[in-house]
Amino acid sequence: MGAGDTTIRCGNLIGSKWEHRGVEGIRRLNPANVRDVVATAPDSSTEDTRRAIQAAADAFQTWRRTIPPERGKIVLRAAQLLESHMEEVAKLLTREEGKILSDSRGEVQRGIDVMEFAAGMGRRLGGQTLPTEVPHVFCFTTRRPIGPVAAISPWNFPVAIPCWKIAPALVCGNTVVLKPSPLTPATATRVVEIFQEAGLPPGVLNLVHGGTQVGTELVNSPLIRGISFTGSTKVGMAIHAAAAQRLAKVQLEMGGKNPQIILRDADLESAVKALLTAAFGSTGQRCTATSRAIVDRKVATEVVERLAQGTKAIRVGPGDRPEVQMGPLVDEARLRDVQGFVQRAREEGAKVVVGGSEPEELRNGHFYVPTIIGDVRPEHEIAREEVFGPVLSFIEVGDLEEALTVANAVDYGLCASIFTRDIGQAFTFVDKIEAGMIHVNRPGLGGFSNFPFGGYKHSSYGAREVGDDTINFYTDIKSVYIQET
Ligand code: NAD
């Protein structure tokens, strides 16, 4: 299978130059049709990475002195450019990552929203003025950028996640080296091109394609002062350990095993609708995907029936077809992982209620049908580990207290939701659930572009991303005391 006319040849951006050396190192296939070679990109070396880091370090001294509103204006221009290219970028995202076109449009919109919010930080990057403890001293705090930072991103949100790392990093005055996932080189390249077109000076934003070799160099380089990572918990923990050796700042967004609780007084129609969206949207390949339905025994039969009906009705296929509601998994390895989880769930005594197979008629891509697993006990692997695919475990409980015990009995704590009409139970849930993003009578997805994004336990570490909290990662504080003379 050769690269065709429609194959996008991605390069690295180092300083002011796009470089295309070794461009065949990464070959990205369309997950809905593996005969379509979407992109090629360099599998970059340590040396390439070092040059990109040096370019970011060289650009830092000038960029940090560019006034914050000016930095914000460039990011706002990038948001406007992305908006004007919405359809083109969304189509590329669907072709490269596989999610359905409406989800891709939603993701691009999310990127635009967080960039607009971050642009405004350029006029809000303030410190505090506090009273003095001794006479005749004027004191205040001020924020400064931390330096060149690395943004290491996953494949599942290849537009939104780079945008929500790059935009606040730049507005806060840092320079950036982006290392995207080798599964989404073309989308990442397009995002960087748009930032460049908005008017960034050379070296302020750099792009290095590749895998672990590039990531390791970024994590270990003494010139990189902060690492903003989104990906699996295993890799996040390894990055944390390595960065600790030189006390580099880290911001880690990792896996999830998100529950949706349904109590007996819930509006079951909207509860099931939310489950279908949160479990199977983006083929379950969202860190925030609901993967555990924790349901009051009194309404369990009715919920399962409605859920099974809704799940069977989901149309699976290539994401660029308007009638399709769920696209493929991102690659062969992910498909095998999902198959393995379902197989082991069967072996542990759980039961496949719906799905559990590859659709017969879709053999050109990595498709798996939406799947519900019943008779799941909290100790089963399928109830504890992140599957990252369209697989929902169904767990029955007696009341809210038991639901909370089950919900909290995992290593993760990213997001969670509850369906109930009882305000008291809803507040108990908000108080006791171990999760960073909490929804009541809403699907348990991420959140808004002006709210912190992140979780508890093994889901997150460091300052939250998105919203104002991310300033705490991208800046350091100076406390200043001035004696009146
Ligand atoms: P991954 O951990 O395999 O890879 C993430 C990134 O890290 C990639 O760019 C990869 O090349 C790089 N990397 C891998 N090994 C590295 C190393 N040793 N040093 C430095 N970099 C390294 O994750 P993935 O498969 O790309 O993404 C899926 C995971 O991301 C899921 O676990 C999902 O839950 C998580 N995720 C979390 C959030 C969140 O905000 N919490 C959002 C999206 C995805």
Short mmCIF file of C-alpha atoms and ligand atoms in Angstrom, two decimals:
data_model
loop_
_atom_site.label_atom_id
_atom_site.label_comp_id
_atom_site.label_asym_id
_atom_site.label_seq_id
_atom_site.Cartn_x
_atom_site.Cartn_y
_atom_site.Cartn_z
CA MET A 1 0.00 0.00 0.00
CA GLY A 2 1.66 3.24 -1.11
CA ALA A 3 1.00 6.84 -0.19
CA GLY A 4 -1.47 8.25 -2.73
CA ASP A 5 -2.28 11.67 -4.16
CA THR A 6 -4.51 12.51 -1.25
CA THR A 7 -1.86 11.61 1.35
CA ILE A 8 -0.82 14.62 3.43
CA ARG A 9 2.94 14.90 3.93
CA CYS A 10 3.44 16.42 7.37
CA GLY A 11 6.63 18.09 8.49
CA ASN A 12 8.16 19.29 11.73
CA LEU A 13 8.10 23.00 12.51
CA ILE A 14 11.43 23.97 14.07
CA GLY A 15 12.02 27.70 14.52
CA SER A 16 10.82 29.32 11.31
CA LYS A 17 11.21 26.26 9.04
CA TRP A 18 8.98 23.36 8.10
CA GLU A 19 11.24 20.30 7.74
CA HIS A 20 10.24 17.18 5.85
CA ARG A 21 13.26 14.94 6.45
CA GLY A 22 12.41 11.29 7.12
CA VAL A 23 8.81 12.03 6.26
CA GLU A 24 7.80 8.41 5.70
CA GLY A 25 8.64 7.33 9.27
CA ILE A 26 5.00 7.54 10.38
CA ARG A 27 2.17 6.38 8.08
CA ARG A 28 -1.34 7.07 9.28
CA LEU A 29 -4.21 5.05 7.80
CA ASN A 30 -7.87 6.03 7.82
CA PRO A 31 -9.38 3.89 10.61
CA ALA A 32 -12.63 3.55 8.64
CA ASN A 33 -10.84 2.47 5.46
CA VAL A 34 -7.28 1.23 5.86
CA ARG A 35 -6.62 1.50 2.10
CA ASP A 36 -6.63 5.29 2.50
CA VAL A 37 -3.18 6.55 3.62
CA VAL A 38 -4.17 9.81 5.33
CA ALA A 39 -0.75 11.14 6.20
CA THR A 40 2.95 10.51 6.49
CA ALA A 41 5.17 12.28 9.02
CA PRO A 42 8.73 12.09 10.32
CA ASP A 43 9.43 9.70 13.17
CA SER A 44 11.74 12.32 14.62
CA SER A 45 15.05 11.77 16.34
CA THR A 46 16.42 13.04 19.63
CA GLU A 47 18.51 15.49 17.59
CA ASP A 48 15.42 16.95 15.86
CA THR A 49 13.75 17.31 19.25
CA ARG A 50 16.79 19.08 20.72
CA ARG A 51 16.76 21.60 17.88
CA ALA A 52 13.07 22.31 18.46
CA ILE A 53 13.68 22.78 22.19
CA GLN A 54 16.57 25.16 21.43
CA ALA A 55 14.34 27.13 19.04
CA ALA A 56 11.72 27.48 21.80
CA ALA A 57 14.41 28.53 24.30
CA ASP A 58 15.83 31.13 21.88
CA ALA A 59 12.38 32.62 21.20
CA PHE A 60 11.42 32.76 24.89
CA GLN A 61 13.29 35.95 25.89
CA THR A 62 11.52 38.05 23.26
CA TRP A 63 8.10 36.39 23.57
CA ARG A 64 7.96 36.80 27.35
CA ARG A 65 8.40 40.56 26.86
CA THR A 66 5.64 40.84 24.25
CA ILE A 67 2.78 42.47 26.16
CA PRO A 68 0.09 39.95 27.23
CA PRO A 69 -2.82 41.63 25.33
CA GLU A 70 -0.71 41.37 22.16
CA ARG A 71 -0.09 37.66 22.79
CA GLY A 72 -3.81 37.25 23.40
CA LYS A 73 -4.63 38.98 20.11
CA ILE A 74 -2.58 36.45 18.13
CA VAL A 75 -4.38 33.58 19.86
CA LEU A 76 -7.75 35.24 19.14
CA ARG A 77 -6.75 35.54 15.48
CA ALA A 78 -5.89 31.82 15.48
CA ALA A 79 -9.36 31.07 16.91
CA GLN A 80 -10.96 33.11 14.13
CA LEU A 81 -8.87 31.33 11.50
CA LEU A 82 -9.82 27.94 12.91
CA GLU A 83 -13.46 28.99 12.77
CA SER A 84 -13.13 29.94 9.11
CA HIS A 85 -11.60 26.50 8.41
CA MET A 86 -14.10 24.59 10.58
CA GLU A 87 -15.45 22.28 7.87
CA GLU A 88 -12.06 21.44 6.37
CA VAL A 89 -10.49 20.67 9.78
CA ALA A 90 -13.53 18.66 10.93
CA LYS A 91 -13.39 16.51 7.77
CA LEU A 92 -9.67 15.90 8.25
CA LEU A 93 -10.27 14.95 11.88
CA THR A 94 -12.92 12.42 10.87
CA ARG A 95 -10.67 10.96 8.17
CA GLU A 96 -7.68 10.66 10.48
CA GLU A 97 -9.17 9.83 13.91
CA GLY A 98 -12.49 8.28 12.86
CA LYS A 99 -15.11 10.13 14.94
CA ILE A 100 -18.33 11.08 13.16
CA LEU A 101 -18.41 14.45 11.44
CA SER A 102 -20.82 16.07 13.91
CA ASP A 103 -18.49 15.07 16.78
CA SER A 104 -15.54 16.46 14.82
CA ARG A 105 -17.34 19.77 14.34
CA GLY A 106 -18.06 19.80 18.08
CA GLU A 107 -14.41 19.19 18.84
CA VAL A 108 -13.23 21.99 16.54
CA GLN A 109 -15.76 24.32 18.17
CA ARG A 110 -14.36 23.35 21.57
CA GLY A 111 -10.88 24.29 20.36
CA ILE A 112 -12.18 27.68 19.21
CA ASP A 113 -13.99 28.28 22.52
CA VAL A 114 -10.95 27.54 24.69
CA MET A 115 -8.76 29.71 22.47
CA GLU A 116 -11.21 32.62 22.78
CA PHE A 117 -11.25 32.20 26.56
CA ALA A 118 -7.44 31.97 26.74
CA ALA A 119 -7.05 35.05 24.50
CA GLY A 120 -8.91 37.08 27.13
CA MET A 121 -6.38 36.01 29.76
CA GLY A 122 -4.04 38.47 28.06
CA ARG A 123 -5.97 41.22 29.85
CA ARG A 124 -6.49 39.34 33.09
CA LEU A 125 -3.02 38.04 33.97
CA GLY A 126 -2.91 39.85 37.27
CA GLY A 127 -1.45 39.26 40.69
CA GLN A 128 -2.71 40.40 44.09
CA THR A 129 -2.13 43.56 46.09
CA LEU A 130 -2.22 42.72 49.80
CA PRO A 131 -1.77 44.76 53.00
CA THR A 132 1.71 45.07 54.45
CA GLU A 133 2.65 43.56 57.84
CA VAL A 134 5.22 46.27 58.60
CA PRO A 135 4.98 50.03 58.08
CA HIS A 136 5.92 51.67 54.77
CA VAL A 137 6.13 48.58 52.60
CA PHE A 138 4.13 48.27 49.40
CA CYS A 139 3.65 44.64 48.42
CA PHE A 140 2.07 42.69 45.61
CA THR A 141 2.38 39.49 43.61
CA THR A 142 3.05 39.28 39.91
CA ARG A 143 2.94 36.38 37.45
CA ARG A 144 5.73 35.37 35.09
CA PRO A 145 5.82 32.68 32.38
CA ILE A 146 7.68 29.52 33.37
CA GLY A 147 9.73 29.20 30.16
CA PRO A 148 9.71 26.82 27.20
CA VAL A 149 7.11 24.10 27.80
CA ALA A 150 6.33 20.74 26.20
CA ALA A 151 2.78 19.86 25.18
CA ILE A 152 2.41 16.08 24.76
CA SER A 153 -1.00 15.15 23.41
CA PRO A 154 -3.06 12.01 22.69
CA TRP A 155 -4.91 11.02 19.51
CA ASN A 156 -8.50 11.13 20.74
CA PHE A 157 -8.94 14.93 20.73
CA PRO A 158 -6.18 15.95 18.32
CA VAL A 159 -7.62 19.45 17.72
CA ALA A 160 -9.11 20.48 21.05
CA ILE A 161 -6.35 19.22 23.37
CA PRO A 162 -3.42 20.86 21.52
CA CYS A 163 -5.50 24.09 21.39
CA TRP A 164 -6.20 24.05 25.11
CA LYS A 165 -2.52 23.53 25.90
CA ILE A 166 -0.96 25.86 23.31
CA ALA A 167 -3.36 28.82 23.72
CA PRO A 168 -2.95 29.47 27.48
CA ALA A 169 0.77 28.60 27.32
CA LEU A 170 1.34 31.30 24.70
CA VAL A 171 -0.87 33.95 26.30
CA CYS A 172 0.97 33.43 29.60
CA GLY A 173 4.25 34.14 27.74
CA ASN A 174 5.72 30.65 27.36
CA THR A 175 7.10 29.15 24.17
CA VAL A 176 5.98 25.66 23.19
CA VAL A 177 7.15 22.40 21.63
CA LEU A 178 4.14 20.27 20.67
CA LYS A 179 4.52 16.51 20.33
CA PRO A 180 1.24 15.08 19.05
CA SER A 181 0.31 11.40 18.95
CA PRO A 182 1.78 9.53 15.98
CA LEU A 183 -1.80 8.45 15.21
CA THR A 184 -2.94 12.00 14.37
CA PRO A 185 -0.05 13.85 12.66
CA ALA A 186 -2.14 15.60 9.98
CA THR A 187 -4.68 17.15 12.34
CA ALA A 188 -1.93 18.37 14.67
CA THR A 189 -0.03 19.85 11.73
CA ARG A 190 -3.13 21.75 10.60
CA VAL A 191 -3.62 23.20 14.09
CA VAL A 192 -0.01 24.41 14.19
CA GLU A 193 -0.27 25.89 10.69
CA ILE A 194 -3.28 27.90 11.83
CA PHE A 195 -1.43 29.25 14.90
CA GLN A 196 1.48 30.21 12.64
CA GLU A 197 -0.78 31.94 10.15
CA ALA A 198 -2.18 34.02 13.02
CA GLY A 199 1.21 35.73 13.29
CA LEU A 200 3.40 33.92 15.84
CA PRO A 201 7.09 34.87 15.66
CA PRO A 202 9.53 32.03 14.71
CA GLY A 203 10.32 29.53 17.49
CA VAL A 204 7.39 30.50 19.71
CA LEU A 205 5.50 27.35 18.66
CA ASN A 206 7.35 24.28 17.40
CA LEU A 207 6.04 20.90 16.28
CA VAL A 208 7.93 17.61 16.44
CA HIS A 209 6.26 14.43 15.21
CA GLY A 210 7.22 11.07 16.66
CA GLY A 211 6.78 8.66 19.52
CA THR A 212 8.45 7.83 22.81
CA GLN A 213 11.90 9.01 21.66
CA VAL A 214 10.64 12.57 21.16
CA GLY A 215 8.55 12.47 24.34
CA THR A 216 11.46 11.25 26.46
CA GLU A 217 13.78 13.99 25.21
CA LEU A 218 11.15 16.65 25.99
CA VAL A 219 10.60 15.30 29.48
CA ASN A 220 14.33 15.11 30.27
CA SER A 221 15.59 18.31 28.65
CA PRO A 222 16.78 20.86 31.22
CA LEU A 223 15.56 23.66 28.92
CA ILE A 224 11.93 22.51 29.18
CA ARG A 225 10.50 24.03 32.38
CA GLY A 226 7.03 22.45 32.27
CA ILE A 227 5.36 19.42 30.72
CA SER A 228 1.64 19.45 29.99
CA PHE A 229 0.69 15.85 29.23
CA THR A 230 -2.61 14.23 28.28
CA GLY A 231 -2.72 10.48 27.75
CA SER A 232 -2.76 7.20 29.61
CA THR A 233 -2.16 6.96 33.35
CA LYS A 234 0.76 4.57 32.80
CA VAL A 235 2.68 7.03 30.62
CA GLY A 236 1.64 9.98 32.82
CA MET A 237 3.12 8.29 35.89
CA ALA A 238 6.38 7.56 34.05
CA ILE A 239 6.60 11.22 32.95
CA HIS A 240 5.93 12.38 36.50
CA ALA A 241 8.73 10.19 37.85
CA ALA A 242 11.21 11.36 35.19
CA ALA A 243 10.31 15.05 35.57
CA ALA A 244 10.72 14.80 39.34
CA GLN A 245 14.44 14.07 38.84
CA ARG A 246 14.92 17.68 37.78
CA LEU A 247 11.84 19.16 39.51
CA ALA A 248 10.20 20.24 36.25
CA LYS A 249 6.58 21.30 36.59
CA VAL A 250 4.01 18.78 35.35
CA GLN A 251 0.33 18.92 34.50
CA LEU A 252 -1.07 15.43 33.85
CA GLU A 253 -4.51 14.57 32.46
CA MET A 254 -4.99 10.82 32.27
CA GLY A 255 -7.50 7.97 32.21
CA GLY A 256 -11.02 7.57 33.52
CA LYS A 257 -13.57 4.91 34.55
CA ASN A 258 -16.53 7.21 34.74
CA PRO A 259 -19.82 6.23 36.38
CA GLN A 260 -23.39 7.32 35.73
CA ILE A 261 -25.65 6.59 38.69
CA ILE A 262 -29.40 6.20 38.09
CA LEU A 263 -31.60 6.29 41.19
CA ARG A 264 -35.14 4.89 41.35
CA ASP A 265 -36.78 8.34 41.17
CA ALA A 266 -34.89 9.38 38.01
CA ASP A 267 -36.42 10.42 34.71
CA LEU A 268 -35.46 7.15 33.03
CA GLU A 269 -35.92 8.34 29.48
CA SER A 270 -33.41 11.15 29.82
CA ALA A 271 -31.11 8.98 31.97
CA VAL A 272 -30.89 6.35 29.21
CA LYS A 273 -30.50 8.96 26.49
CA ALA A 274 -27.58 10.43 28.45
CA LEU A 275 -26.00 7.00 28.88
CA LEU A 276 -26.14 6.31 25.15
CA THR A 277 -24.47 9.66 24.40
CA ALA A 278 -21.84 9.44 27.11
CA ALA A 279 -20.93 5.78 26.61
CA PHE A 280 -20.91 5.50 22.82
CA GLY A 281 -20.24 9.07 21.60
CA SER A 282 -16.82 9.26 19.90
CA THR A 283 -16.87 5.42 19.98
CA GLY A 284 -16.28 5.51 23.74
CA GLN A 285 -12.78 6.86 23.09
CA ARG A 286 -13.16 9.82 25.42
CA CYS A 287 -11.36 10.09 28.74
CA THR A 288 -14.72 11.29 30.03
CA ALA A 289 -16.76 8.46 28.46
CA THR A 290 -19.22 6.82 30.83
CA SER A 291 -18.15 3.20 31.15
CA ARG A 292 -20.18 2.15 34.21
CA ALA A 293 -23.95 2.39 34.58
CA ILE A 294 -24.64 2.04 38.31
CA VAL A 295 -28.37 1.54 38.59
CA ASP A 296 -30.87 1.15 41.43
CA ARG A 297 -32.15 -2.47 41.38
CA LYS A 298 -35.78 -1.23 41.49
CA VAL A 299 -35.48 0.29 38.00
CA ALA A 300 -32.69 -1.91 36.58
CA THR A 301 -34.89 -4.10 34.35
CA GLU A 302 -36.57 -1.12 32.74
CA VAL A 303 -33.23 0.69 32.26
CA VAL A 304 -31.60 -2.36 30.66
CA GLU A 305 -34.50 -2.82 28.26
CA ARG A 306 -34.49 0.81 27.16
CA LEU A 307 -30.69 0.81 26.95
CA ALA A 308 -30.53 -2.38 24.89
CA GLN A 309 -33.09 -1.00 22.47
CA GLY A 310 -31.19 2.29 22.09
CA THR A 311 -27.83 0.54 21.71
CA LYS A 312 -29.03 -1.82 18.98
CA ALA A 313 -30.38 1.17 17.03
CA ILE A 314 -26.97 2.92 16.83
CA ARG A 315 -25.75 2.93 13.22
CA VAL A 316 -22.03 2.07 13.00
CA GLY A 317 -19.91 2.99 9.98
CA PRO A 318 -17.49 5.51 8.45
CA GLY A 319 -17.82 8.84 10.24
CA ASP A 320 -18.17 10.89 7.05
CA ARG A 321 -21.57 9.32 6.22
CA PRO A 322 -24.44 11.48 7.50
CA GLU A 323 -26.57 8.53 8.67
CA VAL A 324 -23.75 7.03 10.78
CA GLN A 325 -23.88 7.57 14.56
CA MET A 326 -20.70 5.79 15.66
CA GLY A 327 -17.35 5.52 13.86
CA PRO A 328 -14.48 3.02 14.15
CA LEU A 329 -11.86 2.54 16.84
CA VAL A 330 -8.65 4.42 16.12
CA ASP A 331 -6.50 1.44 15.09
CA GLU A 332 -6.05 -2.32 15.06
CA ALA A 333 -4.32 -2.38 18.47
CA ARG A 334 -7.24 -0.59 20.13
CA LEU A 335 -9.70 -3.00 18.50
CA ARG A 336 -7.73 -5.97 19.86
CA ASP A 337 -7.66 -4.35 23.34
CA VAL A 338 -11.43 -3.94 23.35
CA GLN A 339 -11.96 -7.52 22.18
CA GLY A 340 -9.65 -8.71 24.97
CA PHE A 341 -11.58 -6.78 27.65
CA VAL A 342 -14.90 -8.26 26.51
CA GLN A 343 -13.45 -11.78 26.31
CA ARG A 344 -12.03 -11.54 29.85
CA ALA A 345 -15.33 -10.11 31.15
CA ARG A 346 -17.09 -13.21 29.78
CA GLU A 347 -14.49 -15.44 31.45
CA GLU A 348 -15.04 -13.67 34.78
CA GLY A 349 -18.76 -14.45 34.61
CA ALA A 350 -20.24 -11.24 33.20
CA LYS A 351 -22.74 -11.49 30.36
CA VAL A 352 -22.82 -9.67 27.02
CA VAL A 353 -26.31 -8.13 26.86
CA VAL A 354 -25.84 -6.37 23.51
CA GLY A 355 -22.95 -6.39 21.01
CA GLY A 356 -19.58 -7.93 21.80
CA SER A 357 -18.44 -8.35 18.21
CA GLU A 358 -17.17 -6.72 15.02
CA PRO A 359 -19.85 -5.85 12.47
CA GLU A 360 -19.70 -8.39 9.61
CA GLU A 361 -20.25 -5.91 6.81
CA LEU A 362 -17.49 -3.43 7.81
CA ARG A 363 -14.21 -5.21 7.23
CA ASN A 364 -12.15 -2.28 5.82
CA GLY A 365 -11.79 -0.55 9.16
CA HIS A 366 -11.48 -1.11 12.90
CA PHE A 367 -15.17 -1.31 13.77
CA TYR A 368 -16.74 -2.75 16.91
CA VAL A 369 -20.44 -2.63 17.75
CA PRO A 370 -21.66 -0.76 20.84
CA THR A 371 -21.67 -3.23 23.69
CA ILE A 372 -23.40 -3.58 27.06
CA ILE A 373 -22.05 -5.99 29.63
CA GLY A 374 -24.44 -7.15 32.38
CA ASP A 375 -23.99 -9.14 35.61
CA VAL A 376 -20.90 -7.07 36.31
CA ARG A 377 -19.55 -7.06 39.85
CA PRO A 378 -17.38 -4.19 41.12
CA GLU A 379 -14.33 -6.47 41.41
CA HIS A 380 -14.41 -7.53 37.72
CA GLU A 381 -11.68 -6.09 35.50
CA ILE A 382 -14.34 -4.59 33.20
CA ALA A 383 -15.66 -2.59 36.20
CA ARG A 384 -12.23 -1.25 37.20
CA GLU A 385 -10.00 -0.73 34.14
CA GLU A 386 -10.34 1.87 31.40
CA VAL A 387 -11.52 0.07 28.21
CA PHE A 388 -11.44 3.14 25.94
CA GLY A 389 -13.98 1.76 23.51
CA PRO A 390 -17.77 1.43 23.12
CA VAL A 391 -18.31 -0.90 26.08
CA LEU A 392 -20.63 -0.09 29.00
CA SER A 393 -20.72 -2.17 32.19
CA PHE A 394 -24.06 -2.44 33.96
CA ILE A 395 -23.91 -2.74 37.76
CA GLU A 396 -26.97 -3.02 40.03
CA VAL A 397 -27.06 -1.48 43.52
CA GLY A 398 -29.55 -1.06 46.40
CA ASP A 399 -29.34 2.67 47.13
CA LEU A 400 -27.26 5.85 46.78
CA GLU A 401 -24.83 4.83 49.50
CA GLU A 402 -23.98 1.56 47.76
CA ALA A 403 -23.84 3.37 44.40
CA LEU A 404 -21.26 5.80 45.82
CA THR A 405 -19.18 2.99 47.32
CA VAL A 406 -19.10 1.21 43.94
CA ALA A 407 -18.50 4.44 42.00
CA ASN A 408 -15.54 5.39 44.19
CA ALA A 409 -13.97 1.89 44.29
CA VAL A 410 -11.66 2.49 41.31
CA ASP A 411 -8.29 4.17 40.89
CA TYR A 412 -9.73 6.84 38.59
CA GLY A 413 -11.84 9.91 39.35
CA LEU A 414 -12.29 12.02 36.24
CA CYS A 415 -15.99 12.67 35.79
CA ALA A 416 -19.30 11.32 37.07
CA SER A 417 -23.01 11.87 36.73
CA ILE A 418 -26.22 11.12 38.61
CA PHE A 419 -29.88 11.03 37.60
CA THR A 420 -32.32 11.75 40.41
CA ARG A 421 -35.17 14.17 41.17
CA ASP A 422 -34.14 14.37 44.82
CA ILE A 423 -32.06 17.49 45.47
CA GLY A 424 -30.77 16.06 48.77
CA GLN A 425 -29.44 12.92 47.08
CA ALA A 426 -27.90 15.08 44.34
CA PHE A 427 -26.01 17.15 46.92
CA THR A 428 -24.85 14.04 48.77
CA PHE A 429 -23.49 12.79 45.42
CA VAL A 430 -21.70 16.10 44.73
CA ASP A 431 -20.14 15.95 48.20
CA LYS A 432 -19.07 12.31 48.25
CA ILE A 433 -18.20 11.36 44.67
CA GLU A 434 -14.46 11.26 44.03
CA ALA A 435 -14.39 13.00 40.65
CA GLY A 436 -13.32 16.35 39.24
CA MET A 437 -16.23 16.98 36.85
CA ILE A 438 -19.70 16.26 38.16
CA HIS A 439 -23.04 16.36 36.37
CA VAL A 440 -26.56 16.12 37.77
CA ASN A 441 -29.27 15.02 35.34
CA ARG A 442 -26.85 15.55 32.45
CA PRO A 443 -24.59 13.20 30.49
CA GLY A 444 -21.25 12.77 32.28
CA LEU A 445 -19.03 14.43 29.72
CA GLY A 446 -16.36 17.11 30.02
CA GLY A 447 -17.47 20.64 30.56
CA PHE A 448 -17.45 24.20 29.39
CA SER A 449 -14.51 26.13 27.97
CA ASN A 450 -14.37 28.45 31.00
CA PHE A 451 -14.36 25.69 33.63
CA PRO A 452 -11.41 23.69 35.00
CA PHE A 453 -11.00 20.30 33.31
CA GLY A 454 -9.54 17.42 35.30
CA GLY A 455 -10.10 14.88 38.00
CA TYR A 456 -9.09 13.10 41.19
CA LYS A 457 -6.82 10.15 41.99
CA HIS A 458 -5.12 8.55 38.96
CA SER A 459 -7.01 10.75 36.49
CA SER A 460 -5.14 14.02 36.97
CA TYR A 461 -2.17 15.61 38.66
CA GLY A 462 -1.13 19.24 38.97
CA ALA A 463 -3.03 22.41 38.10
CA ARG A 464 -6.22 21.80 36.11
CA GLU A 465 -6.36 22.52 32.39
CA VAL A 466 -8.82 24.92 30.72
CA GLY A 467 -10.45 27.81 32.61
CA ASP A 468 -8.44 30.17 34.77
CA ASP A 469 -6.83 27.40 36.85
CA THR A 470 -4.44 26.57 34.01
CA ILE A 471 -2.67 29.91 34.69
CA ASN A 472 -1.26 28.25 37.81
CA PHE A 473 0.62 25.80 35.61
CA TYR A 474 1.79 28.22 32.94
CA THR A 475 3.01 30.96 35.31
CA ASP A 476 5.14 31.27 38.43
CA ILE A 477 4.42 33.84 41.11
CA LYS A 478 6.78 36.47 42.45
CA SER A 479 5.99 38.13 45.79
CA VAL A 480 7.38 41.67 45.75
CA TYR A 481 8.04 43.93 48.81
CA ILE A 482 9.03 47.56 48.19
CA GLN A 483 10.22 49.74 51.06
CA GLU A 484 9.09 53.37 50.87
CA THR A 485 12.10 55.67 51.09
P1 NAD B 1 -0.64 7.48 25.51
O1 NAD B 1 -0.33 7.65 26.96
O2 NAD B 1 -0.27 6.21 24.87
O3 NAD B 1 0.11 8.62 24.66
C1 NAD B 1 -0.10 10.01 24.92
C2 NAD B 1 1.07 10.79 24.34
O4 NAD B 1 2.25 10.48 25.09
C3 NAD B 1 1.39 10.46 22.88
O5 NAD B 1 1.78 11.64 22.22
C4 NAD B 1 2.55 9.48 23.02
O6 NAD B 1 3.35 9.40 21.86
C5 NAD B 1 3.30 10.08 24.20
N1 NAD B 1 4.19 9.17 24.92
C6 NAD B 1 4.11 7.81 25.00
N2 NAD B 1 5.10 7.33 25.80
C7 NAD B 1 5.81 8.40 26.23
C8 NAD B 1 6.93 8.56 27.10
N3 NAD B 1 7.52 7.52 27.68
N4 NAD B 1 7.39 9.81 27.34
C9 NAD B 1 6.78 10.89 26.78
N5 NAD B 1 5.72 10.80 25.94
C10 NAD B 1 5.23 9.58 25.68
O7 NAD B 1 -2.20 7.80 25.34
P2 NAD B 1 -3.09 7.74 24.02
O8 NAD B 1 -3.34 6.31 23.69
O9 NAD B 1 -2.55 8.65 22.98
O10 NAD B 1 -4.46 8.41 24.54
C11 NAD B 1 -5.46 7.72 25.22
C12 NAD B 1 -5.37 7.99 26.70
O11 NAD B 1 -5.46 9.38 26.93
C13 NAD B 1 -6.53 7.37 27.48
O12 NAD B 1 -6.04 6.77 28.66
C14 NAD B 1 -7.40 8.58 27.84
O13 NAD B 1 -8.18 8.40 28.99
C15 NAD B 1 -6.38 9.64 28.01
N6 NAD B 1 -6.97 10.97 27.85
C16 NAD B 1 -7.13 11.75 28.97
C17 NAD B 1 -7.72 13.01 28.88
C18 NAD B 1 -7.89 13.87 30.10
O14 NAD B 1 -8.01 15.08 29.94
N7 NAD B 1 -7.92 13.32 31.31
C19 NAD B 1 -8.15 13.49 27.64
C20 NAD B 1 -7.98 12.68 26.52
C21 NAD B 1 -7.37 11.42 26.63
#
